[in-house]
Amino acid sequence: MNAHTRLLLLVTVALLALTLLVGPAVAQEDMVDDVTTEQPVETESGPRPLADNPRDRLGLLLLTAMFVGGGVALANGRRQMKGENPQASGEFRWR
């Protein structure tokens, strides 16, 4: 990859990231402007559930899977660096 291609790729990814960040904020502002009446605040006496809807439950499952996968990756990396795996010597080699 030459320098021009890398620069173009970096700028494209940065613009995409900014677009993904700005999009929901703009949509939220439009929704706030449409609300003209205030709804009464409901008071709950019991404990609030951890996940209110199926989308939140899926998010919790994905976060849990990410943390478990990260823990497995860290444990495997530690074993590799200590040389505990039979195919690993524990020293760094250029490939």
mmCIF file of C-alpha atoms in Angstrom:
data_model
loop_
_atom_site.group_PDB
_atom_site.id
_atom_site.type_symbol
_atom_site.label_atom_id
_atom_site.label_comp_id
_atom_site.label_asym_id
_atom_site.label_seq_id
_atom_site.Cartn_x
_atom_site.Cartn_y
_atom_site.Cartn_z
ATOM 1 C CA MET A 1 0.000 0.000 0.000
ATOM 2 C CA ASN A 2 1.424 3.354 -0.885
ATOM 3 C CA ALA A 3 1.105 6.558 1.133
ATOM 4 C CA HIS A 4 -1.730 8.027 -0.934
ATOM 5 C CA THR A 5 -3.895 4.951 -0.564
ATOM 6 C CA ARG A 6 -3.308 4.811 3.189
ATOM 7 C CA LEU A 7 -4.120 8.502 3.574
ATOM 8 C CA LEU A 8 -7.314 8.124 1.532
ATOM 9 C CA LEU A 9 -8.330 5.087 3.585
ATOM 10 C CA LEU A 10 -7.630 6.910 6.862
ATOM 11 C CA VAL A 11 -9.652 9.960 5.828
ATOM 12 C CA THR A 12 -12.540 7.772 4.632
ATOM 13 C CA VAL A 13 -12.656 5.826 7.883
ATOM 14 C CA ALA A 14 -12.483 9.033 9.936
ATOM 15 C CA LEU A 15 -15.375 10.573 7.988
ATOM 16 C CA LEU A 16 -17.423 7.396 8.351
ATOM 17 C CA ALA A 17 -16.801 7.357 12.107
ATOM 18 C CA LEU A 18 -17.862 10.997 12.419
ATOM 19 C CA THR A 19 -20.988 10.318 10.357
ATOM 20 C CA LEU A 20 -21.909 7.401 12.612
ATOM 21 C CA LEU A 21 -21.427 9.601 15.685
ATOM 22 C CA VAL A 22 -23.336 12.612 14.371
ATOM 23 C CA GLY A 23 -26.304 10.719 12.885
ATOM 24 C CA PRO A 24 -28.011 9.651 16.135
ATOM 25 C CA ALA A 25 -27.391 13.073 17.718
ATOM 26 C CA VAL A 26 -29.164 14.836 14.854
ATOM 27 C CA ALA A 27 -32.050 12.367 15.007
ATOM 28 C CA GLN A 28 -32.362 12.907 18.766
ATOM 29 C CA GLU A 29 -32.578 16.695 18.303
ATOM 30 C CA ASP A 30 -35.432 16.267 15.813
ATOM 31 C CA MET A 31 -37.317 14.052 18.225
ATOM 32 C CA VAL A 32 -36.928 16.570 21.064
ATOM 33 C CA ASP A 33 -38.350 19.372 18.905
ATOM 34 C CA ASP A 34 -41.441 17.317 18.034
ATOM 35 C CA VAL A 35 -42.430 16.768 21.671
ATOM 36 C CA THR A 36 -44.735 19.604 22.745
ATOM 37 C CA THR A 37 -46.453 18.184 25.829
ATOM 38 C CA GLU A 38 -44.750 16.838 28.886
ATOM 39 C CA GLN A 39 -45.697 13.390 30.098
ATOM 40 C CA PRO A 40 -46.088 12.828 33.841
ATOM 41 C CA VAL A 41 -43.182 11.026 35.433
ATOM 42 C CA GLU A 42 -44.079 7.570 36.703
ATOM 43 C CA THR A 43 -42.566 6.469 39.977
ATOM 44 C CA GLU A 44 -41.520 2.845 40.307
ATOM 45 C CA SER A 45 -41.498 1.195 43.686
ATOM 46 C CA GLY A 46 -39.646 -2.010 42.753
ATOM 47 C CA PRO A 47 -36.142 -2.638 41.464
ATOM 48 C CA ARG A 48 -35.430 -1.608 37.884
ATOM 49 C CA PRO A 49 -34.766 -4.534 35.523
ATOM 50 C CA LEU A 50 -31.275 -4.834 34.035
ATOM 51 C CA ALA A 51 -32.566 -5.152 30.458
ATOM 52 C CA ASP A 52 -35.901 -3.564 29.624
ATOM 53 C CA ASN A 53 -36.362 -4.889 26.087
ATOM 54 C CA PRO A 54 -34.975 -7.591 23.763
ATOM 55 C CA ARG A 55 -32.525 -5.137 22.160
ATOM 56 C CA ASP A 56 -30.938 -4.448 25.568
ATOM 57 C CA ARG A 57 -30.757 -8.176 26.295
ATOM 58 C CA LEU A 58 -28.967 -8.791 22.999
ATOM 59 C CA GLY A 59 -26.538 -5.991 23.807
ATOM 60 C CA LEU A 60 -25.794 -7.534 27.201
ATOM 61 C CA LEU A 61 -25.207 -10.920 25.569
ATOM 62 C CA LEU A 62 -22.824 -9.391 23.020
ATOM 63 C CA LEU A 63 -20.904 -7.502 25.702
ATOM 64 C CA THR A 64 -20.630 -10.661 27.800
ATOM 65 C CA ALA A 65 -19.362 -12.649 24.814
ATOM 66 C CA MET A 66 -16.815 -9.901 24.063
ATOM 67 C CA PHE A 67 -15.468 -9.902 27.626
ATOM 68 C CA VAL A 68 -15.319 -13.706 27.775
ATOM 69 C CA GLY A 69 -13.533 -13.827 24.405
ATOM 70 C CA GLY A 70 -11.089 -11.159 25.583
ATOM 71 C CA GLY A 71 -10.348 -13.133 28.721
ATOM 72 C CA VAL A 72 -9.722 -16.300 26.720
ATOM 73 C CA ALA A 73 -7.441 -14.367 24.349
ATOM 74 C CA LEU A 74 -5.459 -12.914 27.263
ATOM 75 C CA ALA A 75 -5.081 -16.330 28.876
ATOM 76 C CA ASN A 76 -3.925 -17.851 25.589
ATOM 77 C CA GLY A 77 -1.478 -14.992 25.009
ATOM 78 C CA ARG A 78 -0.024 -15.451 28.489
ATOM 79 C CA ARG A 79 0.450 -19.161 27.890
ATOM 80 C CA GLN A 80 2.097 -18.469 24.521
ATOM 81 C CA MET A 81 4.519 -15.928 25.967
ATOM 82 C CA LYS A 82 5.465 -18.190 28.894
ATOM 83 C CA GLY A 83 6.099 -21.090 26.529
ATOM 84 C CA GLU A 84 3.536 -23.394 28.123
ATOM 85 C CA ASN A 85 2.045 -24.468 24.785
ATOM 86 C CA PRO A 86 4.008 -27.355 23.247
ATOM 87 C CA GLN A 87 4.470 -25.566 19.924
ATOM 88 C CA ALA A 88 5.549 -22.259 21.561
ATOM 89 C CA SER A 89 9.055 -21.567 22.792
ATOM 90 C CA GLY A 90 8.158 -18.239 24.419
ATOM 91 C CA GLU A 91 10.599 -16.178 22.362
ATOM 92 C CA PHE A 92 9.637 -13.615 19.753
ATOM 93 C CA ARG A 93 10.461 -14.499 16.153
ATOM 94 C CA TRP A 94 9.964 -12.481 12.999
ATOM 95 C CA ARG A 95 7.922 -14.323 10.417
#
